[in-house]
PDB file with SEQRES, HELIX, SHEET and CRYST1 records, atoms N, CA, C and O in Angstrom:
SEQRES   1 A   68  UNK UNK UNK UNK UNK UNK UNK UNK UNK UNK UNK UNK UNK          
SEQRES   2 A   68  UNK UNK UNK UNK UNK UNK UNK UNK UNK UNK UNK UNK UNK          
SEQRES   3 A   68  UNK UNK UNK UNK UNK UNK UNK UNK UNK UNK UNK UNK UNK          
SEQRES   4 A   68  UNK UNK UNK UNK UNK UNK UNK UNK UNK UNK UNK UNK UNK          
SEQRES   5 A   68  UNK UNK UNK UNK UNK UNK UNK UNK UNK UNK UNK UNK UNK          
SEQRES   6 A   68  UNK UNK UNK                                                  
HELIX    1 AA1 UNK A    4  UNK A   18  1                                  15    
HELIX    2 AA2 UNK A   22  UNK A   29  1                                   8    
HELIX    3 AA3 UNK A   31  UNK A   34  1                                   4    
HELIX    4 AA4 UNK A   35  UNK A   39  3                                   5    
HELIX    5 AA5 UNK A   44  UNK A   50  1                                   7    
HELIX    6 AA6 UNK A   53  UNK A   56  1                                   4    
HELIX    7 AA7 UNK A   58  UNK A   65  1                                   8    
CRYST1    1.000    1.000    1.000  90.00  90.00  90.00 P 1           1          
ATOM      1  N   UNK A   1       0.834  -1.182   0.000  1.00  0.00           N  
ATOM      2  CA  UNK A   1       0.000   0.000   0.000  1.00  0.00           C  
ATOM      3  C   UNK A   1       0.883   1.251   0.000  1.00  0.00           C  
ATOM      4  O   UNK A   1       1.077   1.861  -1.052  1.00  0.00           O  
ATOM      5  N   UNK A   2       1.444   1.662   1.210  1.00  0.00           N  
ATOM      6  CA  UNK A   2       1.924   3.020   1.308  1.00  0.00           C  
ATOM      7  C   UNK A   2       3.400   2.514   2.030  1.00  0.00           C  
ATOM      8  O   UNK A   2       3.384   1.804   3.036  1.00  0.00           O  
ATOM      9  N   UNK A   3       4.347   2.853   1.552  1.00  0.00           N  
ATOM     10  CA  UNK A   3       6.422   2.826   1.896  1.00  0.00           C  
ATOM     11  C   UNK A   3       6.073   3.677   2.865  1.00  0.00           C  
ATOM     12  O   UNK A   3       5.347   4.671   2.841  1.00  0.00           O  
ATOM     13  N   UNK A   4       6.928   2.953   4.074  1.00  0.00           N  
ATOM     14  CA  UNK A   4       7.513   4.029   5.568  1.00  0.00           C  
ATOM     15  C   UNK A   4       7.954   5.488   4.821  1.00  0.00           C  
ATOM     16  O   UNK A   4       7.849   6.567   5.404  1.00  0.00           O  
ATOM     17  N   UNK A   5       8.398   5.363   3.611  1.00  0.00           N  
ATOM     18  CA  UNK A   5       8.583   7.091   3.791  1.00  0.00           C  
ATOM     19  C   UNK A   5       7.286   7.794   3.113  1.00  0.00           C  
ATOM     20  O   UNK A   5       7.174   8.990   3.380  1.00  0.00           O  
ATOM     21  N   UNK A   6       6.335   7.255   2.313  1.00  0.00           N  
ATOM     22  CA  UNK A   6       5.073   7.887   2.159  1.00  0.00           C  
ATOM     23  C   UNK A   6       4.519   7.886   3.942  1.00  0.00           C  
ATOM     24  O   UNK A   6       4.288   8.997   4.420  1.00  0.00           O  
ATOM     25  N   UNK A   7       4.410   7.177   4.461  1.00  0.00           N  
ATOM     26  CA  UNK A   7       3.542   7.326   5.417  1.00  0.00           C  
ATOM     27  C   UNK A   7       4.258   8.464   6.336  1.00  0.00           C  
ATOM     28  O   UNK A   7       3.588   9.141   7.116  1.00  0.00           O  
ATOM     29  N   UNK A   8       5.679   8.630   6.191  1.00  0.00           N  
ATOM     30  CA  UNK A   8       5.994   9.392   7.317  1.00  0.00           C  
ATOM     31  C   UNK A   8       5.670  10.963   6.410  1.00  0.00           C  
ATOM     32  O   UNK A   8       5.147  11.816   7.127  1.00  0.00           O  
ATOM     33  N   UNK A   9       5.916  11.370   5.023  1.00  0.00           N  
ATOM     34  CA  UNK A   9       5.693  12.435   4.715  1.00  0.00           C  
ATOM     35  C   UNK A   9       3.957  12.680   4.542  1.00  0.00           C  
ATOM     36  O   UNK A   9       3.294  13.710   4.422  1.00  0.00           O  
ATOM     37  N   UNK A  10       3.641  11.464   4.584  1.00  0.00           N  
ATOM     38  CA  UNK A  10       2.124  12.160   4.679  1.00  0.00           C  
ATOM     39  C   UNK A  10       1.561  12.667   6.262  1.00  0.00           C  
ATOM     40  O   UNK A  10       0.735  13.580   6.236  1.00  0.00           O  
ATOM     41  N   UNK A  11       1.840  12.289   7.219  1.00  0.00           N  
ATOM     42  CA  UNK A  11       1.993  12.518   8.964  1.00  0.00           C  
ATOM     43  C   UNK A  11       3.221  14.333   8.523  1.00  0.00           C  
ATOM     44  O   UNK A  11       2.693  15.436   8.663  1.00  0.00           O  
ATOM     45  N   UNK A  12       4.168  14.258   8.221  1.00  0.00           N  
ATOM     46  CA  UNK A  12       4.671  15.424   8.039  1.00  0.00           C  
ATOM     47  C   UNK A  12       3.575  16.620   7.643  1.00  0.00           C  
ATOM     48  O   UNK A  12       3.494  17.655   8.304  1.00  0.00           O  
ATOM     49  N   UNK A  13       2.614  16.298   6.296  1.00  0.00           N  
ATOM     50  CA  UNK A  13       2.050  17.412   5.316  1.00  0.00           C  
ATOM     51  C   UNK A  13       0.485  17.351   6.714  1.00  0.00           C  
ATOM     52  O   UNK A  13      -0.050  18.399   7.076  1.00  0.00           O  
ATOM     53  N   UNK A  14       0.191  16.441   7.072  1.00  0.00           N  
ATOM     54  CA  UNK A  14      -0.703  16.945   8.187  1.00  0.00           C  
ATOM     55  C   UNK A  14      -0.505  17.642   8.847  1.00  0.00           C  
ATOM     56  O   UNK A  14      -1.232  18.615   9.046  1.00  0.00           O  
ATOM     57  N   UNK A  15       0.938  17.315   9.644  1.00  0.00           N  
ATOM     58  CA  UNK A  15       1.608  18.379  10.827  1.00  0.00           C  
ATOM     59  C   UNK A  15       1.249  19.991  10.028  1.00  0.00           C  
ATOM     60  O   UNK A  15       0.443  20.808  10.472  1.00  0.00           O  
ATOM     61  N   UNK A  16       1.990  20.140   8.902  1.00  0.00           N  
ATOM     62  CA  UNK A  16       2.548  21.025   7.821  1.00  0.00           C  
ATOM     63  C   UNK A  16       0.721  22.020   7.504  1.00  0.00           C  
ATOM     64  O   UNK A  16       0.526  23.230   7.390  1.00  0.00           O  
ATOM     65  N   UNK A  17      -0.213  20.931   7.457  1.00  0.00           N  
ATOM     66  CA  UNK A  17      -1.570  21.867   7.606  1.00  0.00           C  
ATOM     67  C   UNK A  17      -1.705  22.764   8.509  1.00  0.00           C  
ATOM     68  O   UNK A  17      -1.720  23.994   8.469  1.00  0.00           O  
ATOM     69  N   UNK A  18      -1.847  21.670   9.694  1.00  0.00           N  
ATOM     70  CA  UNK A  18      -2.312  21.966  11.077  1.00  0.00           C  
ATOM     71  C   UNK A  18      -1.747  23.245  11.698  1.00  0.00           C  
ATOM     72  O   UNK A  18      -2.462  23.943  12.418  1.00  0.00           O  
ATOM     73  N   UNK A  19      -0.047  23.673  11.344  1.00  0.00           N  
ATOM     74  CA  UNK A  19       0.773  24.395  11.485  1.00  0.00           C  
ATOM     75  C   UNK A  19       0.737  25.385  10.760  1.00  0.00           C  
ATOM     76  O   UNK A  19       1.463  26.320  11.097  1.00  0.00           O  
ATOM     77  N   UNK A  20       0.035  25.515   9.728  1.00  0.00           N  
ATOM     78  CA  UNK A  20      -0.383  26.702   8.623  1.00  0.00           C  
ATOM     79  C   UNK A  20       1.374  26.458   8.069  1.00  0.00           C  
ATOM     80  O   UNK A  20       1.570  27.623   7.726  1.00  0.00           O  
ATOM     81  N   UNK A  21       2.265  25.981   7.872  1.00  0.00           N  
ATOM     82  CA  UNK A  21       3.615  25.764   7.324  1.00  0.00           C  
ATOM     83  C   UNK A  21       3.302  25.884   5.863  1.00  0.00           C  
ATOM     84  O   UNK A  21       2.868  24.904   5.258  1.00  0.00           O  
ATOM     85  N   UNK A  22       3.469  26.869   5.348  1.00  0.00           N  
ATOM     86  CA  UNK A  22       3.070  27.076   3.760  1.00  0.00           C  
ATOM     87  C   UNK A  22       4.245  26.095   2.917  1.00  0.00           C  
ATOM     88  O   UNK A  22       4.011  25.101   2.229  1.00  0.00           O  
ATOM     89  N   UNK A  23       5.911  26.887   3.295  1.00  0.00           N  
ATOM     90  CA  UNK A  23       6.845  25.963   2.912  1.00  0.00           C  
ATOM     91  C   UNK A  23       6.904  24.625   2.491  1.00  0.00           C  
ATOM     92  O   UNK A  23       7.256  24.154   1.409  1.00  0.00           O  
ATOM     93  N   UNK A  24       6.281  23.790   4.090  1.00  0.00           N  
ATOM     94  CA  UNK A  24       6.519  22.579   4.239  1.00  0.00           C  
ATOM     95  C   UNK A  24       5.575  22.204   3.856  1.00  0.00           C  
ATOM     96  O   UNK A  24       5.970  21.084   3.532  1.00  0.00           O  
ATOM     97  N   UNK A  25       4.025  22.218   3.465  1.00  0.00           N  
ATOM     98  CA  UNK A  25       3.098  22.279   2.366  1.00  0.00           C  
ATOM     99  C   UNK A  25       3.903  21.418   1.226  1.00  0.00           C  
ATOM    100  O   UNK A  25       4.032  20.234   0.912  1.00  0.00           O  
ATOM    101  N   UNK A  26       4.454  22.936   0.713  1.00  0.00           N  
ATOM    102  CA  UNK A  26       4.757  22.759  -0.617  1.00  0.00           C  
ATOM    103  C   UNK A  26       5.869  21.320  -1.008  1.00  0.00           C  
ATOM    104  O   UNK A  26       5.702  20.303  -1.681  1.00  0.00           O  
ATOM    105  N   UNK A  27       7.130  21.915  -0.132  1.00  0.00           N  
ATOM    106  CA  UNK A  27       7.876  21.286  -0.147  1.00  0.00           C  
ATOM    107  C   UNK A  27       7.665  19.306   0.157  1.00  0.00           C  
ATOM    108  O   UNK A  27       8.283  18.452  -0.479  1.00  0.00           O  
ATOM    109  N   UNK A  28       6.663  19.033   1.252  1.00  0.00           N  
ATOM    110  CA  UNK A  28       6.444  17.464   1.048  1.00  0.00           C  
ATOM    111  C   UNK A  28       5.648  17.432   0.046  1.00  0.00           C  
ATOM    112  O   UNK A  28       6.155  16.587  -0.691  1.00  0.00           O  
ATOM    113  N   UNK A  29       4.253  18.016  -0.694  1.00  0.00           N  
ATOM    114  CA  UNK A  29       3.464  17.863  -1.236  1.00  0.00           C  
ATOM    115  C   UNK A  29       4.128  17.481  -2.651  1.00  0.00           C  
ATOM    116  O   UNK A  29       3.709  16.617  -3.422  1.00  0.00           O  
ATOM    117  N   UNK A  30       5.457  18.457  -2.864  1.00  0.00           N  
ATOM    118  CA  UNK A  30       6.354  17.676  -4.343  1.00  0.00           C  
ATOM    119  C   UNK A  30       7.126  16.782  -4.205  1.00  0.00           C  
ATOM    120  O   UNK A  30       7.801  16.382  -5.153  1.00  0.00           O  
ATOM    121  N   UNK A  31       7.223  16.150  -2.732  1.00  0.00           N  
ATOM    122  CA  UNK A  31       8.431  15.070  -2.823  1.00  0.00           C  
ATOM    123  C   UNK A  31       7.322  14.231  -2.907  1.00  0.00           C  
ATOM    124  O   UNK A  31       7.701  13.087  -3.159  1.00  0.00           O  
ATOM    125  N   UNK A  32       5.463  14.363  -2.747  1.00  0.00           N  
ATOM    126  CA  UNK A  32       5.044  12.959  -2.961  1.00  0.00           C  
ATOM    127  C   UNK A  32       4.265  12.693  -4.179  1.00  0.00           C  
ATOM    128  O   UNK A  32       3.512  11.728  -4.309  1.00  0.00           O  
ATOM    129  N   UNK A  33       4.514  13.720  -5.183  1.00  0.00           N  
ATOM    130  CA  UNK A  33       4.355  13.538  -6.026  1.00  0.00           C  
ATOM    131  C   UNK A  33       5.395  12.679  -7.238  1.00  0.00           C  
ATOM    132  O   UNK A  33       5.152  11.734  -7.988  1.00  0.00           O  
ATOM    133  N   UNK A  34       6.775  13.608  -6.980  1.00  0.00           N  
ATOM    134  CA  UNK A  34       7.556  13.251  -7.902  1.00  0.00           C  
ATOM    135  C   UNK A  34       7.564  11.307  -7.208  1.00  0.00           C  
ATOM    136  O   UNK A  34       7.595  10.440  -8.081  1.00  0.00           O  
ATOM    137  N   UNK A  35       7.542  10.964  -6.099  1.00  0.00           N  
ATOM    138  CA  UNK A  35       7.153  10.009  -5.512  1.00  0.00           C  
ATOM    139  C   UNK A  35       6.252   9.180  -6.397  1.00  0.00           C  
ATOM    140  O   UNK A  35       6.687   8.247  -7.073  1.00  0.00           O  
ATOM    141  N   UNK A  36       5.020   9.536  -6.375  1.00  0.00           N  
ATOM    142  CA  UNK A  36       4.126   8.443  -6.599  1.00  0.00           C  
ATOM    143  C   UNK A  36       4.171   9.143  -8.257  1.00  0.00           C  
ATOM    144  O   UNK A  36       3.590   8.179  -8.755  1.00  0.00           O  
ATOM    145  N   UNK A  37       4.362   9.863  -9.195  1.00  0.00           N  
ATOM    146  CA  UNK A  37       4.671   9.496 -10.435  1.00  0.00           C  
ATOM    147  C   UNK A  37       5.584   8.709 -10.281  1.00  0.00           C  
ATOM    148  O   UNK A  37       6.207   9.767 -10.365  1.00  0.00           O  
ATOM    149  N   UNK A  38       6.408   7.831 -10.122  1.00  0.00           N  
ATOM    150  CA  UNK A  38       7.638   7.465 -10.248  1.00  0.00           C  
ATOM    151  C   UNK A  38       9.104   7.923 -11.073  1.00  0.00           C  
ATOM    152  O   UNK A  38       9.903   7.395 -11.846  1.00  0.00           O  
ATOM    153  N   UNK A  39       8.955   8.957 -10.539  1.00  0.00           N  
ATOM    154  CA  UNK A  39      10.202   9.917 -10.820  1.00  0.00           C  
ATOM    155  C   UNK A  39      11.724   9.971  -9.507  1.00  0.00           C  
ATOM    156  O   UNK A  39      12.908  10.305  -9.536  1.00  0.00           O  
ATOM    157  N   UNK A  40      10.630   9.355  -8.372  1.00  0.00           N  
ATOM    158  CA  UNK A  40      11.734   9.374  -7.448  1.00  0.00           C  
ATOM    159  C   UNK A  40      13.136   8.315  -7.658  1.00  0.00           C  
ATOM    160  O   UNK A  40      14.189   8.760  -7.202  1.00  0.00           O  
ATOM    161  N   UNK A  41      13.170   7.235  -8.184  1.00  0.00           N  
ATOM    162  CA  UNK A  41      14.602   6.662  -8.648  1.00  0.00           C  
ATOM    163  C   UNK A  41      15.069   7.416  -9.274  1.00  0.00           C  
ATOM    164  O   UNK A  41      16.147   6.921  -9.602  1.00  0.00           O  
ATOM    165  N   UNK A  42      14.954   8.636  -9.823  1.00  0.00           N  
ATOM    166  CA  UNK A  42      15.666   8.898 -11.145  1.00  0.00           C  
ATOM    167  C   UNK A  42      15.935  10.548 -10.365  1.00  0.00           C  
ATOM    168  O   UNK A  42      17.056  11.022 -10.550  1.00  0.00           O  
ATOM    169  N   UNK A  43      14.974  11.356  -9.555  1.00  0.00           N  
ATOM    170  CA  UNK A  43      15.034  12.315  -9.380  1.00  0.00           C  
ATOM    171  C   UNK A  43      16.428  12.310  -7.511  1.00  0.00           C  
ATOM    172  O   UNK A  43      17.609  12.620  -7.354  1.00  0.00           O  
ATOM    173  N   UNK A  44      15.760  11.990  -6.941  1.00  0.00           N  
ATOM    174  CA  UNK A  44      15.767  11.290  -5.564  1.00  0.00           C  
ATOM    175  C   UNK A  44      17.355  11.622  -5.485  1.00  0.00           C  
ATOM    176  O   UNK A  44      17.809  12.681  -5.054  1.00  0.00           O  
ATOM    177  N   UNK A  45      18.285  10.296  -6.081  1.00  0.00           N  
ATOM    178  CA  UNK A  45      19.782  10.610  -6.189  1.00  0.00           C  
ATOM    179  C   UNK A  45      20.530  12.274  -6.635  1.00  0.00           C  
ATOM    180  O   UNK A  45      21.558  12.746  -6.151  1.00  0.00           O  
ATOM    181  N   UNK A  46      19.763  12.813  -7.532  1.00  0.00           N  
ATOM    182  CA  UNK A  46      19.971  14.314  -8.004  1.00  0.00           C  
ATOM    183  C   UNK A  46      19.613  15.004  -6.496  1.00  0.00           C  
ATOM    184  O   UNK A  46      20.526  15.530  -5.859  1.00  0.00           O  
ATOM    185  N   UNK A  47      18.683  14.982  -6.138  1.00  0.00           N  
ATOM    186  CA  UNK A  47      18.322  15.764  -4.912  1.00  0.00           C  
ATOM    187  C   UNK A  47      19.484  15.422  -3.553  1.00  0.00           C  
ATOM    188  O   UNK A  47      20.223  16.025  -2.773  1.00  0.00           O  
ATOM    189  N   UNK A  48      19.270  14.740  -3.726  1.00  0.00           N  
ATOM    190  CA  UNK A  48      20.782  14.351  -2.948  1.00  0.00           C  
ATOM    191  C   UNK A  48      21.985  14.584  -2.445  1.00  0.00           C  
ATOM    192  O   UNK A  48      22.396  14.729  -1.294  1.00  0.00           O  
ATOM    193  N   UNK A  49      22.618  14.602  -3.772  1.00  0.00           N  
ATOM    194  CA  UNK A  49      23.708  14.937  -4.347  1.00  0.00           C  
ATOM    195  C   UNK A  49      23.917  16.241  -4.779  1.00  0.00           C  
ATOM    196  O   UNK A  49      25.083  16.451  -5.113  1.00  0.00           O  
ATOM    197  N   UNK A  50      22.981  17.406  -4.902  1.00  0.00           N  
ATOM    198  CA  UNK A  50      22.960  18.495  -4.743  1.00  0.00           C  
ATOM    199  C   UNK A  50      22.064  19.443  -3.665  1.00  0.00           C  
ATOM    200  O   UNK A  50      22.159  20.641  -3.398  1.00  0.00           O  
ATOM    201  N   UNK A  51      21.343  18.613  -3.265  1.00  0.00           N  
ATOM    202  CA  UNK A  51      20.849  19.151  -2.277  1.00  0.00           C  
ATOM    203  C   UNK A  51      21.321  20.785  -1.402  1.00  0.00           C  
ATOM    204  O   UNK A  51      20.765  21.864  -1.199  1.00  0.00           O  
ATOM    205  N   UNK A  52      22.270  20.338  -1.176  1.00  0.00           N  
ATOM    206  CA  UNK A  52      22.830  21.320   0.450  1.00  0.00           C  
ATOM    207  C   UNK A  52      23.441  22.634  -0.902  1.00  0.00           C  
ATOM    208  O   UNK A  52      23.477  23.811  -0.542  1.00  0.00           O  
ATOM    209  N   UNK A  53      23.900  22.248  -2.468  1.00  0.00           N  
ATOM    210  CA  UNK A  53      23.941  23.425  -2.934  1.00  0.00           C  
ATOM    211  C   UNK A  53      22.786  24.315  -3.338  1.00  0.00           C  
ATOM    212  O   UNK A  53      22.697  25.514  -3.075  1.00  0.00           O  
ATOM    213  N   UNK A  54      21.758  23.455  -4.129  1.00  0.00           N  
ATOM    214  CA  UNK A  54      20.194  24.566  -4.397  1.00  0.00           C  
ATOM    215  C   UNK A  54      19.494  24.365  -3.426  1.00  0.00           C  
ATOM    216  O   UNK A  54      18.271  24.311  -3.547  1.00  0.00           O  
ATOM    217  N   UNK A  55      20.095  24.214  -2.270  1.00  0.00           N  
ATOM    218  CA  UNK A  55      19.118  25.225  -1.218  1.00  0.00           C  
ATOM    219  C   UNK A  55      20.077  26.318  -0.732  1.00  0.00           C  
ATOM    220  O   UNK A  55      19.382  27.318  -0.555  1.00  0.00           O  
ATOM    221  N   UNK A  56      21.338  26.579  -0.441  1.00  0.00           N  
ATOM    222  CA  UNK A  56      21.893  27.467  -0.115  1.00  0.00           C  
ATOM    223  C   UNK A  56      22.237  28.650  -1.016  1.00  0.00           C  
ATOM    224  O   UNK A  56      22.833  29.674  -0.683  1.00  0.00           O  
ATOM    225  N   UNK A  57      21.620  28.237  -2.555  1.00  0.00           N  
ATOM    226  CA  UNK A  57      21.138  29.161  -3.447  1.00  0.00           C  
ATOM    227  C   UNK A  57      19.957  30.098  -3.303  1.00  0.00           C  
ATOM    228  O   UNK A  57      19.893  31.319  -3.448  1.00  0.00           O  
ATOM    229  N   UNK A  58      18.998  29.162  -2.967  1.00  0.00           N  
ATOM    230  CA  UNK A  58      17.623  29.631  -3.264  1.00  0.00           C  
ATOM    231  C   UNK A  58      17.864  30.719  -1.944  1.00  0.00           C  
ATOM    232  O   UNK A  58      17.624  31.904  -2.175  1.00  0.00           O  
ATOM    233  N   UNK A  59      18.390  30.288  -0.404  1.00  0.00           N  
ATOM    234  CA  UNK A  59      18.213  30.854   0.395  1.00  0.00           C  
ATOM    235  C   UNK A  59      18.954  32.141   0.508  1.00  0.00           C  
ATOM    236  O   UNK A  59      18.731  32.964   1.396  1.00  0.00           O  
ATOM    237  N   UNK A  60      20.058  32.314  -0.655  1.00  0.00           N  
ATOM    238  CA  UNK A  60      20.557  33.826  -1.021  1.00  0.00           C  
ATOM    239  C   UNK A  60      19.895  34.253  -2.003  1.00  0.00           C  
ATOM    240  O   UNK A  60      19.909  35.472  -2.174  1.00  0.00           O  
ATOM    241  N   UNK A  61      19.429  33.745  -2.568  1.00  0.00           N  
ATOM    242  CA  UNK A  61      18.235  34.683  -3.683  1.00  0.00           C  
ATOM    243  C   UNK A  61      17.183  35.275  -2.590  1.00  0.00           C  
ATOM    244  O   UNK A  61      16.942  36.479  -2.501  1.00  0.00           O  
ATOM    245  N   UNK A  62      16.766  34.573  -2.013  1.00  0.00           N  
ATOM    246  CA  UNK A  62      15.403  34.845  -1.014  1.00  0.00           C  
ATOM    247  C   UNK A  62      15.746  36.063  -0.382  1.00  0.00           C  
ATOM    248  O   UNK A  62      15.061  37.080  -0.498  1.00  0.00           O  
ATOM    249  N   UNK A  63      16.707  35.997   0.232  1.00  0.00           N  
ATOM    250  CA  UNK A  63      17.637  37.135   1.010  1.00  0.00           C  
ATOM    251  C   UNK A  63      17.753  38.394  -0.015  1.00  0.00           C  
ATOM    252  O   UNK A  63      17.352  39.545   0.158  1.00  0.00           O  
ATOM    253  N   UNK A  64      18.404  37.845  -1.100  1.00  0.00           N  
ATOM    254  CA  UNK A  64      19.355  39.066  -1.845  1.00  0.00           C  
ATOM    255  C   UNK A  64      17.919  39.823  -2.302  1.00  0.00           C  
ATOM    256  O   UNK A  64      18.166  40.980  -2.643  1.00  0.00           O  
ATOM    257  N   UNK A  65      16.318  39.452  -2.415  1.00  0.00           N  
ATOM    258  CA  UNK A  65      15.037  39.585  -2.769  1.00  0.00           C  
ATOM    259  C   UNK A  65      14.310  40.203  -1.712  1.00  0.00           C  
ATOM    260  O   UNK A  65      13.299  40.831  -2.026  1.00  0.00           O  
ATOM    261  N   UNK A  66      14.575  40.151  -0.756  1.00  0.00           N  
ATOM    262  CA  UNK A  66      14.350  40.126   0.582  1.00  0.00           C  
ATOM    263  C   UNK A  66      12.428  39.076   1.088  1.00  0.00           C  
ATOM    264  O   UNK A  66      11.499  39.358   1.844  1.00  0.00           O  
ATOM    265  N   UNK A  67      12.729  37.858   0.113  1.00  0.00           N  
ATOM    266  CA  UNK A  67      11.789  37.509   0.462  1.00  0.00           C  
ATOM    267  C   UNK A  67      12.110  35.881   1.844  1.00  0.00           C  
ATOM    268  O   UNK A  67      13.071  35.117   1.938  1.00  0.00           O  
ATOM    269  N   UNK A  68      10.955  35.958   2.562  1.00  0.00           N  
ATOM    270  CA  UNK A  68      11.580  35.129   3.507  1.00  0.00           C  
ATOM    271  C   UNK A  68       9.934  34.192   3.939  1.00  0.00           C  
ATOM    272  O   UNK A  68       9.937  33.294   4.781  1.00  0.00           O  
TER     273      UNK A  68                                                      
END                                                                             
């Protein structure tokens, strides 16, 4: 039916309601998509492996924008 990590990001995007967390909304709502299209073997390792750089991008754009 549902993989320990669907079940734990779907318990996350509840928290993520309940909390008005717009971010974290967004942010699980596309990891369970690219998820259940089955894009995650192929996407998953990329996210990964760059991870810690396009977010420490986005989070100086946000800044240099002054959006937060």
């Amino acid at each position: 039916m549902f993989s320990q990590a669907s079940v734990f990001m779907l318990i996350l995007l509840l928290v993520a309601v309940v909390a008005k967390n717009q971010s974290l909304i967004v942010a699980v709502t596309l990891l369970l998509v690219v998820k259940w299209v089955g894009l995650g073997d192929k996407l998953f390792p990329i996210f990964q492996q760059k991870g810690i750089r396009t977010r420490s991008l986005k989070i100086h754009i946000n800044k240099s924008f002054g959006i937060y």
